[in-house]
Short mmCIF file of C-alpha atoms in Angstrom, two decimals:
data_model
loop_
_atom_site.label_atom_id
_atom_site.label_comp_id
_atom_site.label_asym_id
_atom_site.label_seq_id
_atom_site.Cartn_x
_atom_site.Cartn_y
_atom_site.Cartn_z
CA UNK A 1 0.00 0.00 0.00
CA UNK A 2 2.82 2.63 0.83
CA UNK A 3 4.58 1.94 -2.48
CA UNK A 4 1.48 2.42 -3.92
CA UNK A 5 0.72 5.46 -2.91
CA UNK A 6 4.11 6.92 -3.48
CA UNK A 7 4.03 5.82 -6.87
CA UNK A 8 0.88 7.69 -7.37
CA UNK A 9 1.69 10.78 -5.57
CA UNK A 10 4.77 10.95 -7.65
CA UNK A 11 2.57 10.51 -10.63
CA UNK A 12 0.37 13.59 -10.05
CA UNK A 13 3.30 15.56 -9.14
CA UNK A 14 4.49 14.72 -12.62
CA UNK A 15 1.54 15.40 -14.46
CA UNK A 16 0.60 18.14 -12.76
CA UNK A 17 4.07 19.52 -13.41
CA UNK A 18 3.63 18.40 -17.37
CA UNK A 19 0.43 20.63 -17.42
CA UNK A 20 1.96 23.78 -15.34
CA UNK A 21 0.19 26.36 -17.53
CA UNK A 22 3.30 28.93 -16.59
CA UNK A 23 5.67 26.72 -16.82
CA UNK A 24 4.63 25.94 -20.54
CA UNK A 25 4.20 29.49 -21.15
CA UNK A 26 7.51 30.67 -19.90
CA UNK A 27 9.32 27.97 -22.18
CA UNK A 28 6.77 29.50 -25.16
CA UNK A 29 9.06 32.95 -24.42
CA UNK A 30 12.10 31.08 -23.69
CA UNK A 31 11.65 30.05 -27.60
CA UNK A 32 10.55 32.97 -28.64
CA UNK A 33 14.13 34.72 -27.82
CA UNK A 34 15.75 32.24 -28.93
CA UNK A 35 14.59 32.66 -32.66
CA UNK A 36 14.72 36.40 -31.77
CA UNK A 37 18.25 36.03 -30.69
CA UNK A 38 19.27 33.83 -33.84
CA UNK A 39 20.27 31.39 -31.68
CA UNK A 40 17.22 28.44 -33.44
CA UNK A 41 16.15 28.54 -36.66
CA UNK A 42 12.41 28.93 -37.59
CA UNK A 43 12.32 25.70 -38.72
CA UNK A 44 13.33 24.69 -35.01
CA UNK A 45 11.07 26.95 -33.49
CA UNK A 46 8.48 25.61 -35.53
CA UNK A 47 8.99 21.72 -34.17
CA UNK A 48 9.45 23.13 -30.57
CA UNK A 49 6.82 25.18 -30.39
CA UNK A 50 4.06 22.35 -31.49
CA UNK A 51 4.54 20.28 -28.83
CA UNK A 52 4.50 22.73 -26.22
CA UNK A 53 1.11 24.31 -27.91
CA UNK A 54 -0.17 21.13 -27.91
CA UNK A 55 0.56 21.10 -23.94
CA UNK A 56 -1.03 24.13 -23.41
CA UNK A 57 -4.20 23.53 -25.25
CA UNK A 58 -4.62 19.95 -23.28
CA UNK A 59 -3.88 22.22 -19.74
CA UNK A 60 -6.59 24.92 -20.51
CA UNK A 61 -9.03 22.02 -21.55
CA UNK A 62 -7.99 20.10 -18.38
CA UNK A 63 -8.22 23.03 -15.97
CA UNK A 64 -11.87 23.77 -17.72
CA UNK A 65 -13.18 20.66 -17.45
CA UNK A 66 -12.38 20.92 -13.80
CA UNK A 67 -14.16 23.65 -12.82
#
């Protein structure tokens, strides 16, 4: 039982971490001065950026369905 719930406490840390509207946000910016800064192409913007979008969209739907 203690493993258990350990294993599923460390489970909604992580997911609730994975859907951290902020934190997906700030890496959104972090990208976005990135390209600004030359430092990533657009191309590699464009295949970071999708996933993290992607995130953000399933958070806000999450966090609505909760309410």
């Amino acid at each position: 039982k203690g493993l258990m719930f350990v294993a599923r406490s460390i489970a909604e840390q992580a997911e609730k971490t994975y859907y951290d509207e902020a934190a997906i946000r700030a890496a959104l910016m972090e990208l976005d001065l990135r390209l600004e800064d030359g430092v990533i192409t657009e191309q590699e913007y464009a295949q970071a950026e999708e996933p993290l979008m992607e995130r953000l969209n399933e958070a806000m739907q999450r966090r609505a369905g909760q309410r």
